[in-house]
């Protein structure tokens, strides 16, 4: 009995991760992510997953980000009745992210209906609830059976809390192979998170390649950069707005600000976390202290709470959020991370015309987003159809990313070169994926390909 892999998403692309493993009569899906991007293109792909949901026996999920988990409720709606395997923190994060995704879709449908556009959301909150009932929780390094003949073990990916690299052992008639999937591979030294673990020796590897052709700018260390920017802003007498994704970056920034205040590198500041989703994600992160790195554990051992400290307020209601309009100093951390929606927009309207205020970007800003236009130095930007002059300072923290660059990925994977029979490069735009193929060949890997969308590849049991 041999094995086949079919790449149903994130092949020469970065969103909608879905890799199908066919093993005899069994079918396992690695991740079931949503396609993100222009609505017309993404909606069609998110309605038709390109597979027969009823034929899938199990899902193995790498982490909670929507581009990896966001189509699970659709899969269940279309008839999937198997188990979804994930780490404990991933299950908790997926529960809030999937509910948020269903809510955003219903909002989109309402807004578009007003303009006479019919938008069919791929799923609603009931489908989310049904999907959540199919989850089974696992710890890292707890070997578990996905299906008879298929064992799985999770390794820490250092990407977001709960994120895992997946190692599968497929066995039939005394012959077997090991297959690893990096999911999204993080970076060493990310605040709070442990460093990505080293994968064990495997026969086949599926690796991401988001930054397959790029190196992150060295930049200043995050804490140093934050201290400098906050201290400058105190001199200028304004407030700092930080657009940040609810999971990961919000907790990284808050934790680092707490450390800076504790060590006296910045004066005590008021900090508002203005996003209900960020509040929930912070609670979940705080509940998984056993997954923290050494530095964050030391903070806990000293009796200090890394997220709830003097000056921090988590904002829930929109009234409280609007009241922040009268705040002239301190730090507001709000979603969305690329300024494409959410409460950050209201705060931007207030701060953009004020020279004393500062917009601090701490993450990647995709082409076409408001965050990118601001970062590019546009003097006029549109928010909700109104034009706003940009007079505030725009600062960006370089080198912050939840994904390894190609050098970091090569360092993490090179020990597999003598043993891996074949490598599949996914989760990168075409140029990044193809460049990374060459880099892996340069490291001595024998056989490396970047599969195309829906490409099918046979693997052979040894
Ligand atoms: Zn991710």
CSV table of C-alpha atoms and ligand atoms in Angstrom, one decimal:
chain,number,residue,atom,x,y,z
A,1,UNK,CA,0.0,0.0,0.0
A,2,UNK,CA,1.5,3.3,-1.1
A,3,UNK,CA,0.9,6.8,-0.1
A,4,UNK,CA,-0.1,9.8,-2.2
A,5,UNK,CA,0.1,13.5,-1.4
A,6,UNK,CA,-2.2,16.0,-3.1
A,7,UNK,CA,-1.6,19.7,-2.7
A,8,UNK,CA,-5.0,21.4,-2.5
A,9,UNK,CA,-4.0,24.8,-1.2
A,10,UNK,CA,-1.0,27.0,-0.5
A,11,UNK,CA,0.9,25.4,-3.4
A,12,UNK,CA,2.9,28.4,-4.9
A,13,UNK,CA,0.6,30.5,-2.7
A,14,UNK,CA,0.5,31.5,1.0
A,15,UNK,CA,-3.1,31.0,2.1
A,16,UNK,CA,-5.6,28.2,2.2
A,17,UNK,CA,-3.3,25.5,3.3
A,18,UNK,CA,-4.7,22.0,2.6
A,19,UNK,CA,-2.6,19.0,1.9
A,20,UNK,CA,-4.3,15.6,1.4
A,21,UNK,CA,-2.7,12.3,2.3
A,22,UNK,CA,-4.1,9.3,0.6
A,23,UNK,CA,-3.0,6.1,2.4
A,24,UNK,CA,-4.7,3.0,1.1
A,25,UNK,CA,-8.4,3.7,1.5
A,26,UNK,CA,-7.7,6.4,4.2
A,27,UNK,CA,-7.7,10.1,3.6
A,28,UNK,CA,-6.1,12.6,6.0
A,29,UNK,CA,-6.1,16.3,5.6
A,30,UNK,CA,-3.1,18.3,6.9
A,31,UNK,CA,-4.7,21.7,7.8
A,32,UNK,CA,-7.9,23.1,6.2
A,33,UNK,CA,-7.2,26.8,5.8
A,34,UNK,CA,-9.2,29.6,4.3
A,35,UNK,CA,-8.0,31.4,1.2
A,36,UNK,CA,-7.6,35.0,1.9
A,37,UNK,CA,-7.4,37.8,-0.6
A,38,UNK,CA,-9.7,39.6,-3.1
A,39,UNK,CA,-13.3,38.5,-2.3
A,40,UNK,CA,-14.3,37.2,-5.7
A,41,UNK,CA,-11.3,34.8,-5.9
A,42,UNK,CA,-11.3,33.8,-2.3
A,43,UNK,CA,-15.0,33.2,-1.8
A,44,UNK,CA,-15.2,30.7,-4.7
A,45,UNK,CA,-12.3,28.8,-3.2
A,46,UNK,CA,-13.7,28.9,0.3
A,47,UNK,CA,-17.1,27.5,-0.9
A,48,UNK,CA,-15.7,24.7,-3.0
A,49,UNK,CA,-12.8,23.2,-1.0
A,50,UNK,CA,-11.8,21.1,-4.0
A,51,UNK,CA,-12.4,17.8,-2.2
A,52,UNK,CA,-15.2,15.4,-1.1
A,53,UNK,CA,-15.6,16.3,2.6
A,54,UNK,CA,-17.4,13.0,3.3
A,55,UNK,CA,-14.4,11.1,2.1
A,56,UNK,CA,-11.9,12.6,4.6
A,57,UNK,CA,-11.3,10.4,7.6
A,58,UNK,CA,-9.3,12.8,9.8
A,59,UNK,CA,-7.7,16.2,9.9
A,60,UNK,CA,-4.4,17.0,11.5
A,61,UNK,CA,-4.1,20.7,12.3
A,62,UNK,CA,-0.8,22.5,12.7
A,63,UNK,CA,-2.0,25.7,14.2
A,64,UNK,CA,-5.0,28.0,14.7
A,65,UNK,CA,-4.3,30.8,12.2
A,66,UNK,CA,-7.3,31.2,9.9
A,67,UNK,CA,-5.3,30.5,6.7
A,68,UNK,CA,-4.6,27.0,8.2
A,69,UNK,CA,-7.9,26.3,10.2
A,70,UNK,CA,-10.5,28.7,8.7
A,71,UNK,CA,-12.2,26.2,6.4
A,72,UNK,CA,-12.8,23.5,9.0
A,73,UNK,CA,-16.4,24.6,9.7
A,74,UNK,CA,-17.0,24.5,5.9
A,75,UNK,CA,-15.5,21.0,5.8
A,76,UNK,CA,-18.0,19.9,8.5
A,77,UNK,CA,-20.9,21.7,6.8
A,78,UNK,CA,-20.0,19.7,3.6
A,79,UNK,CA,-20.2,16.4,5.5
A,80,UNK,CA,-16.9,15.7,7.2
A,81,UNK,CA,-17.5,13.4,10.2
A,82,UNK,CA,-14.0,12.5,11.4
A,83,UNK,CA,-11.8,13.8,14.2
A,84,UNK,CA,-9.8,17.1,14.0
A,85,UNK,CA,-6.5,16.7,15.9
A,86,UNK,CA,-4.7,19.7,17.4
A,87,UNK,CA,-2.6,20.8,20.3
A,88,UNK,CA,-4.6,22.1,23.3
A,89,UNK,CA,-3.8,25.8,22.8
A,90,UNK,CA,-4.6,25.4,19.1
A,91,UNK,CA,-8.1,24.1,20.0
A,92,UNK,CA,-8.7,27.1,22.3
A,93,UNK,CA,-7.4,29.7,19.8
A,94,UNK,CA,-9.3,28.1,17.0
A,95,UNK,CA,-12.5,28.3,18.9
A,96,UNK,CA,-12.3,32.1,19.2
A,97,UNK,CA,-10.8,32.7,15.7
A,98,UNK,CA,-13.3,30.5,13.9
A,99,UNK,CA,-16.2,32.2,15.8
A,100,UNK,CA,-14.7,35.6,14.8
A,101,UNK,CA,-14.4,34.5,11.2
A,102,UNK,CA,-18.1,33.4,11.0
A,103,UNK,CA,-19.1,36.8,12.5
A,104,UNK,CA,-17.0,38.8,10.0
A,105,UNK,CA,-18.5,36.8,7.2
A,106,UNK,CA,-22.0,37.5,8.3
A,107,UNK,CA,-21.2,41.2,8.7
A,108,UNK,CA,-19.7,41.2,5.1
A,109,UNK,CA,-22.8,39.6,3.8
A,110,UNK,CA,-25.0,42.3,5.4
A,111,UNK,CA,-22.9,45.2,4.1
A,112,UNK,CA,-22.7,43.7,0.6
A,113,UNK,CA,-26.5,43.0,0.6
A,114,UNK,CA,-27.0,46.8,1.1
A,115,UNK,CA,-25.0,47.4,-2.1
A,116,UNK,CA,-27.1,44.7,-3.9
A,117,UNK,CA,-24.2,42.2,-3.9
A,118,UNK,CA,-25.1,38.6,-3.0
A,119,UNK,CA,-22.4,37.0,-0.8
A,120,UNK,CA,-22.8,33.5,0.5
A,121,UNK,CA,-20.8,33.0,3.7
A,122,UNK,CA,-19.0,29.6,3.6
A,123,UNK,CA,-20.3,28.9,7.1
A,124,UNK,CA,-22.0,30.4,10.2
A,125,UNK,CA,-21.6,30.1,14.0
A,126,UNK,CA,-23.6,26.8,14.1
A,127,UNK,CA,-21.1,25.2,11.7
A,128,UNK,CA,-18.3,26.6,13.9
A,129,UNK,CA,-19.9,24.9,17.0
A,130,UNK,CA,-20.2,21.6,15.1
A,131,UNK,CA,-16.6,21.8,14.0
A,132,UNK,CA,-15.4,22.5,17.5
A,133,UNK,CA,-17.1,19.3,18.7
A,134,UNK,CA,-14.9,17.3,16.4
A,135,UNK,CA,-11.6,18.5,17.9
A,136,UNK,CA,-9.4,16.2,19.9
A,137,UNK,CA,-6.6,17.8,22.1
A,138,UNK,CA,-3.0,16.6,22.3
A,139,UNK,CA,0.1,17.7,24.0
A,140,UNK,CA,3.5,18.2,22.2
A,141,UNK,CA,5.4,14.9,22.0
A,142,UNK,CA,2.4,12.8,22.9
A,143,UNK,CA,2.4,10.2,20.2
A,144,UNK,CA,-1.2,9.5,19.2
A,145,UNK,CA,-3.0,7.4,16.6
A,146,UNK,CA,-4.7,9.4,13.8
A,147,UNK,CA,-6.1,6.3,12.2
A,148,UNK,CA,-5.0,2.7,12.3
A,149,UNK,CA,-1.4,2.6,10.9
A,150,UNK,CA,-1.0,6.4,11.2
A,151,UNK,CA,0.8,7.8,14.3
A,152,UNK,CA,1.3,11.5,14.9
A,153,UNK,CA,3.6,13.6,17.1
A,154,UNK,CA,3.6,17.4,17.5
A,155,UNK,CA,6.8,19.4,17.7
A,156,UNK,CA,6.9,23.1,18.9
A,157,UNK,CA,7.0,25.4,15.8
A,158,UNK,CA,7.7,28.6,17.8
A,159,UNK,CA,5.2,30.5,15.6
A,160,UNK,CA,2.2,31.3,17.8
A,161,UNK,CA,1.2,29.6,21.1
A,162,UNK,CA,0.2,26.0,20.3
A,163,UNK,CA,1.6,26.0,16.8
A,164,UNK,CA,3.1,22.7,15.9
A,165,UNK,CA,5.2,20.9,13.3
A,166,UNK,CA,3.6,17.6,12.4
A,167,UNK,CA,5.5,14.3,12.3
A,168,UNK,CA,3.5,11.4,10.9
A,169,UNK,CA,4.5,7.7,10.7
A,170,UNK,CA,2.5,5.7,8.2
A,171,UNK,CA,2.9,2.0,8.5
A,172,UNK,CA,1.5,-1.0,6.5
A,173,UNK,CA,2.6,-4.6,6.4
A,174,UNK,CA,5.9,-3.9,8.2
A,175,UNK,CA,6.8,-1.1,5.8
A,176,UNK,CA,6.7,2.5,6.9
A,177,UNK,CA,7.6,6.1,6.2
A,178,UNK,CA,7.9,9.2,8.3
A,179,UNK,CA,6.6,12.5,6.9
A,180,UNK,CA,7.1,15.9,8.5
A,181,UNK,CA,5.1,19.1,7.8
A,182,UNK,CA,6.6,22.3,9.2
A,183,UNK,CA,3.2,24.2,9.3
A,184,UNK,CA,4.3,27.8,9.8
A,185,UNK,CA,7.9,27.8,11.1
A,186,UNK,CA,8.7,30.5,13.7
A,187,UNK,CA,11.9,32.2,14.7
A,188,UNK,CA,14.3,31.9,17.5
A,189,UNK,CA,14.0,34.5,20.2
A,190,UNK,CA,10.3,35.4,19.7
A,191,UNK,CA,9.1,36.9,23.0
A,192,UNK,CA,7.1,34.4,25.2
A,193,UNK,CA,7.4,31.5,22.8
A,194,UNK,CA,10.0,28.7,22.9
A,195,UNK,CA,12.3,28.4,20.0
A,196,UNK,CA,11.2,26.1,17.1
A,197,UNK,CA,12.3,22.5,17.9
A,198,UNK,CA,14.5,20.5,15.6
A,199,UNK,CA,12.6,17.9,13.6
A,200,UNK,CA,13.5,14.2,13.9
A,201,UNK,CA,14.9,12.4,10.8
A,202,UNK,CA,12.1,11.9,8.2
A,203,UNK,CA,11.8,10.4,4.8
A,204,UNK,CA,9.6,13.1,3.3
A,205,UNK,CA,9.2,16.7,4.3
A,206,UNK,CA,6.6,19.4,3.5
A,207,UNK,CA,8.1,22.8,4.3
A,208,UNK,CA,6.8,26.3,4.2
A,209,UNK,CA,8.7,29.0,2.3
A,210,UNK,CA,7.0,32.3,3.1
A,211,UNK,CA,10.4,34.0,3.1
A,212,UNK,CA,12.1,31.6,0.8
A,213,UNK,CA,14.0,34.4,-1.0
A,214,UNK,CA,14.4,36.9,1.8
A,215,UNK,CA,16.3,37.6,5.0
A,216,UNK,CA,14.7,39.6,7.8
A,217,UNK,CA,16.4,42.9,8.4
A,218,UNK,CA,18.5,42.5,11.5
A,219,UNK,CA,17.1,45.7,12.9
A,220,UNK,CA,17.3,46.5,16.6
A,221,UNK,CA,16.2,44.0,19.2
A,222,UNK,CA,12.4,44.4,19.7
A,223,UNK,CA,12.8,45.7,23.3
A,224,UNK,CA,15.4,48.2,22.4
A,225,UNK,CA,13.4,49.6,19.5
A,226,UNK,CA,10.2,49.8,21.6
A,227,UNK,CA,12.1,51.6,24.4
A,228,UNK,CA,13.5,54.2,22.0
A,229,UNK,CA,10.1,54.8,20.3
A,230,UNK,CA,8.2,55.1,23.6
A,231,UNK,CA,10.8,57.4,25.2
A,232,UNK,CA,10.8,59.7,22.0
A,233,UNK,CA,7.0,59.8,22.1
A,234,UNK,CA,7.0,60.9,25.8
A,235,UNK,CA,9.2,63.8,24.8
A,236,UNK,CA,6.8,64.7,22.0
A,237,UNK,CA,3.8,64.5,24.3
A,238,UNK,CA,1.5,62.4,22.1
A,239,UNK,CA,0.1,58.9,22.1
A,240,UNK,CA,1.2,55.7,20.3
A,241,UNK,CA,-1.1,53.6,18.2
A,242,UNK,CA,0.0,50.1,17.5
A,243,UNK,CA,-2.1,48.0,15.0
A,244,UNK,CA,-1.5,44.4,15.9
A,245,UNK,CA,-2.9,41.0,15.2
A,246,UNK,CA,-4.9,39.6,18.1
A,247,UNK,CA,-3.0,36.4,18.4
A,248,UNK,CA,0.7,36.6,18.8
A,249,UNK,CA,1.8,40.1,18.1
A,250,UNK,CA,-0.5,41.8,20.7
A,251,UNK,CA,0.8,39.5,23.5
A,252,UNK,CA,4.5,40.0,22.3
A,253,UNK,CA,4.2,43.8,22.4
A,254,UNK,CA,2.3,43.9,25.7
A,255,UNK,CA,4.8,41.5,27.4
A,256,UNK,CA,7.8,43.5,26.1
A,257,UNK,CA,6.3,46.8,27.3
A,258,UNK,CA,5.8,45.2,30.8
A,259,UNK,CA,9.4,44.1,30.9
A,260,UNK,CA,10.6,47.6,29.9
A,261,UNK,CA,8.6,49.3,32.6
A,262,UNK,CA,9.7,46.8,35.2
A,263,UNK,CA,13.3,47.3,34.4
A,264,UNK,CA,12.9,51.1,34.3
A,265,UNK,CA,13.9,51.5,30.6
A,266,UNK,CA,10.6,53.3,30.0
A,267,UNK,CA,8.4,55.2,32.5
A,268,UNK,CA,5.1,53.7,33.6
A,269,UNK,CA,2.6,54.1,30.8
A,270,UNK,CA,-1.1,53.6,30.4
A,271,UNK,CA,-1.8,50.8,27.8
A,272,UNK,CA,-5.1,50.0,26.3
A,273,UNK,CA,-5.7,46.7,24.5
A,274,UNK,CA,-8.7,47.7,22.4
A,275,UNK,CA,-10.0,44.5,20.8
A,276,UNK,CA,-12.3,41.9,22.4
A,277,UNK,CA,-10.6,39.2,20.3
A,278,UNK,CA,-7.2,40.3,21.6
A,279,UNK,CA,-8.5,40.1,25.2
A,280,UNK,CA,-9.6,36.5,24.6
A,281,UNK,CA,-6.4,35.6,22.8
A,282,UNK,CA,-4.4,37.0,25.7
A,283,UNK,CA,-6.4,35.0,28.3
A,284,UNK,CA,-5.7,31.8,26.3
A,285,UNK,CA,-2.0,32.6,25.9
A,286,UNK,CA,-1.8,33.2,29.7
A,287,UNK,CA,-3.4,29.9,30.4
A,288,UNK,CA,-0.5,28.0,28.6
A,289,UNK,CA,2.4,29.1,30.8
A,290,UNK,CA,3.9,25.7,30.5
A,291,UNK,CA,4.6,26.5,26.9
A,292,UNK,CA,6.4,29.8,27.7
A,293,UNK,CA,10.1,30.2,27.1
A,294,UNK,CA,12.6,30.6,29.9
A,295,UNK,CA,12.4,34.4,30.1
A,296,UNK,CA,8.7,34.5,30.3
A,297,UNK,CA,8.7,31.7,33.0
A,298,UNK,CA,11.2,33.8,35.0
A,299,UNK,CA,8.7,36.7,34.9
A,300,UNK,CA,6.0,34.4,36.2
A,301,UNK,CA,8.3,33.0,38.9
A,302,UNK,CA,9.0,36.5,40.1
A,303,UNK,CA,5.3,36.8,40.8
A,304,UNK,CA,4.6,39.3,38.0
A,305,UNK,CA,1.8,38.8,35.5
A,306,UNK,CA,3.2,39.2,32.0
A,307,UNK,CA,0.0,40.6,30.5
A,308,UNK,CA,-2.0,42.2,33.4
A,309,UNK,CA,0.1,44.8,35.2
A,310,UNK,CA,-0.3,48.3,36.4
A,311,UNK,CA,-1.6,50.6,33.7
A,312,UNK,CA,-3.0,47.9,31.4
A,313,UNK,CA,-6.7,48.0,30.5
A,314,UNK,CA,-8.5,45.6,28.2
A,315,UNK,CA,-11.3,47.4,26.4
A,316,UNK,CA,-14.5,45.4,25.7
A,317,UNK,CA,-17.4,47.7,24.7
A,318,UNK,CA,-17.4,50.0,21.8
A,319,UNK,CA,-18.4,52.9,24.1
A,320,UNK,CA,-15.2,52.4,26.1
A,321,UNK,CA,-13.3,52.3,22.8
A,322,UNK,CA,-14.9,55.6,21.7
A,323,UNK,CA,-13.9,57.2,25.0
A,324,UNK,CA,-10.3,56.6,24.0
A,325,UNK,CA,-10.7,59.5,21.5
A,326,UNK,CA,-10.1,61.9,24.4
A,327,UNK,CA,-6.8,60.1,25.4
A,328,UNK,CA,-3.8,62.1,24.4
A,329,UNK,CA,-0.9,60.0,25.8
A,330,UNK,CA,-0.1,56.4,26.5
A,331,UNK,CA,-0.3,53.4,24.1
A,332,UNK,CA,-3.3,51.9,22.3
A,333,UNK,CA,-2.9,48.4,20.8
A,334,UNK,CA,-5.8,47.6,18.5
A,335,UNK,CA,-6.7,45.3,15.7
A,336,UNK,CA,-6.6,44.8,12.8
A,337,UNK,CA,-2.9,44.3,12.2
A,338,UNK,CA,-2.8,45.8,8.7
A,339,UNK,CA,-5.4,48.6,9.5
A,340,UNK,CA,-7.9,47.0,7.1
A,341,UNK,CA,-10.8,47.2,9.6
A,342,UNK,CA,-11.6,47.1,13.3
A,343,UNK,CA,-11.1,49.7,16.0
A,344,UNK,CA,-7.7,50.9,14.9
A,345,UNK,CA,-9.5,52.8,12.2
A,346,UNK,CA,-11.3,55.1,14.6
A,347,UNK,CA,-8.1,55.7,16.5
A,348,UNK,CA,-6.3,56.5,13.3
A,349,UNK,CA,-8.9,59.1,12.4
A,350,UNK,CA,-8.0,60.9,15.6
A,351,UNK,CA,-4.3,60.5,15.5
A,352,UNK,CA,-3.3,60.9,11.8
A,353,UNK,CA,-3.7,64.7,11.8
A,354,UNK,CA,-1.7,65.2,15.1
A,355,UNK,CA,2.0,65.7,14.6
A,356,UNK,CA,2.6,64.8,18.3
A,357,UNK,CA,1.1,61.3,17.9
A,358,UNK,CA,2.8,58.2,16.5
A,359,UNK,CA,1.7,55.2,14.5
A,360,UNK,CA,4.0,52.2,15.2
A,361,UNK,CA,3.7,49.2,12.9
A,362,UNK,CA,5.0,45.9,14.3
A,363,UNK,CA,4.0,43.5,11.6
A,364,UNK,CA,4.0,42.8,7.9
A,365,UNK,CA,1.8,45.2,5.8
A,366,UNK,CA,0.5,43.6,2.6
A,367,UNK,CA,0.3,45.5,-0.7
A,368,UNK,CA,-3.0,47.4,-1.0
A,369,UNK,CA,-3.7,47.7,2.7
A,370,UNK,CA,-4.1,51.0,4.6
A,371,UNK,CA,-1.2,50.0,6.8
A,372,UNK,CA,1.1,49.7,3.8
A,373,UNK,CA,-0.1,53.1,2.4
A,374,UNK,CA,0.7,54.7,5.7
A,375,UNK,CA,4.1,53.0,5.9
A,376,UNK,CA,4.8,54.1,2.3
A,377,UNK,CA,4.4,57.7,3.5
A,378,UNK,CA,1.2,58.7,1.7
A,379,UNK,CA,0.2,62.2,2.8
A,380,UNK,CA,-3.5,61.6,2.3
A,381,UNK,CA,-5.4,58.3,3.1
A,382,UNK,CA,-9.0,57.3,2.9
A,383,UNK,CA,-10.9,55.8,5.9
A,384,UNK,CA,-14.5,54.9,5.4
A,385,UNK,CA,-14.7,57.1,2.3
A,386,UNK,CA,-13.3,60.2,4.0
A,387,UNK,CA,-9.9,61.6,3.2
A,388,UNK,CA,-7.5,62.1,6.1
A,389,UNK,CA,-4.2,64.1,6.1
A,390,UNK,CA,-1.3,62.2,7.6
A,391,UNK,CA,0.7,64.4,9.9
A,392,UNK,CA,1.6,62.0,12.7
A,393,UNK,CA,4.9,60.2,12.9
A,394,UNK,CA,5.0,56.7,11.3
A,395,UNK,CA,7.4,54.3,12.9
A,396,UNK,CA,8.0,50.7,12.0
A,397,UNK,CA,9.7,48.0,13.9
A,398,UNK,CA,11.9,46.1,11.4
A,399,UNK,CA,12.6,42.4,11.5
A,400,UNK,CA,9.5,41.4,13.4
A,401,UNK,CA,8.0,38.3,11.9
A,402,UNK,CA,6.4,35.1,13.0
A,403,UNK,CA,8.0,33.3,10.1
A,404,UNK,CA,11.6,32.2,9.8
A,405,UNK,CA,13.5,33.7,6.8
A,406,UNK,CA,15.4,31.4,4.4
A,407,UNK,CA,18.6,31.3,6.4
A,408,UNK,CA,16.8,30.4,9.6
A,409,UNK,CA,14.7,27.7,7.8
A,410,UNK,CA,17.9,26.3,6.1
A,411,UNK,CA,19.6,26.1,9.5
A,412,UNK,CA,16.6,24.4,11.0
A,413,UNK,CA,16.2,21.8,8.2
A,414,UNK,CA,19.8,21.1,7.0
A,415,UNK,CA,20.2,18.1,9.2
A,416,UNK,CA,17.5,16.4,7.2
A,417,UNK,CA,19.4,16.7,3.9
A,418,UNK,CA,21.2,13.3,4.1
A,419,UNK,CA,18.0,11.4,5.0
A,420,UNK,CA,15.0,13.0,3.3
A,421,UNK,CA,14.1,11.3,0.1
A,422,UNK,CA,12.0,14.1,-1.2
A,423,UNK,CA,11.0,17.6,-0.1
A,424,UNK,CA,7.8,19.5,-1.1
A,425,UNK,CA,8.0,23.3,-0.8
A,426,UNK,CA,4.7,25.0,-0.1
A,427,UNK,CA,3.3,28.1,1.6
A,428,UNK,CA,5.2,30.6,-0.5
A,429,UNK,CA,4.4,32.7,-3.5
A,430,UNK,CA,5.9,31.2,-6.7
A,431,UNK,CA,9.1,33.2,-6.6
A,432,UNK,CA,9.7,32.5,-2.9
A,433,UNK,CA,8.9,28.8,-3.3
A,434,UNK,CA,11.1,28.3,-6.3
A,435,UNK,CA,14.0,30.2,-4.8
A,436,UNK,CA,13.7,28.1,-1.7
A,437,UNK,CA,13.8,24.9,-3.8
A,438,UNK,CA,17.2,26.0,-5.1
A,439,UNK,CA,18.4,26.8,-1.6
A,440,UNK,CA,17.5,23.3,-0.3
A,441,UNK,CA,19.2,21.7,-3.3
A,442,UNK,CA,22.2,23.8,-2.4
A,443,UNK,CA,22.2,22.3,1.1
A,444,UNK,CA,22.5,18.8,-0.4
A,445,UNK,CA,18.8,17.7,-0.4
A,446,UNK,CA,18.5,15.2,-3.2
A,447,UNK,CA,15.0,15.8,-4.6
A,448,UNK,CA,13.1,19.1,-3.9
A,449,UNK,CA,10.0,20.3,-5.7
A,450,UNK,CA,7.4,23.1,-5.4
A,451,UNK,CA,4.2,21.4,-6.3
A,452,UNK,CA,1.6,23.2,-8.3
A,453,UNK,CA,-2.0,23.5,-7.2
A,454,UNK,CA,-3.7,20.1,-7.1
A,455,UNK,CA,-0.5,18.3,-8.1
A,456,UNK,CA,-0.5,14.6,-6.9
A,457,UNK,CA,2.7,12.9,-5.8
A,458,UNK,CA,3.4,9.3,-4.9
A,459,UNK,CA,5.4,8.4,-1.8
A,460,UNK,CA,6.8,4.9,-1.3
A,461,UNK,CA,6.8,2.9,1.9
A,462,UNK,CA,10.3,1.6,2.8
B,1,LIG,ZN1,0.4,31.0,10.9
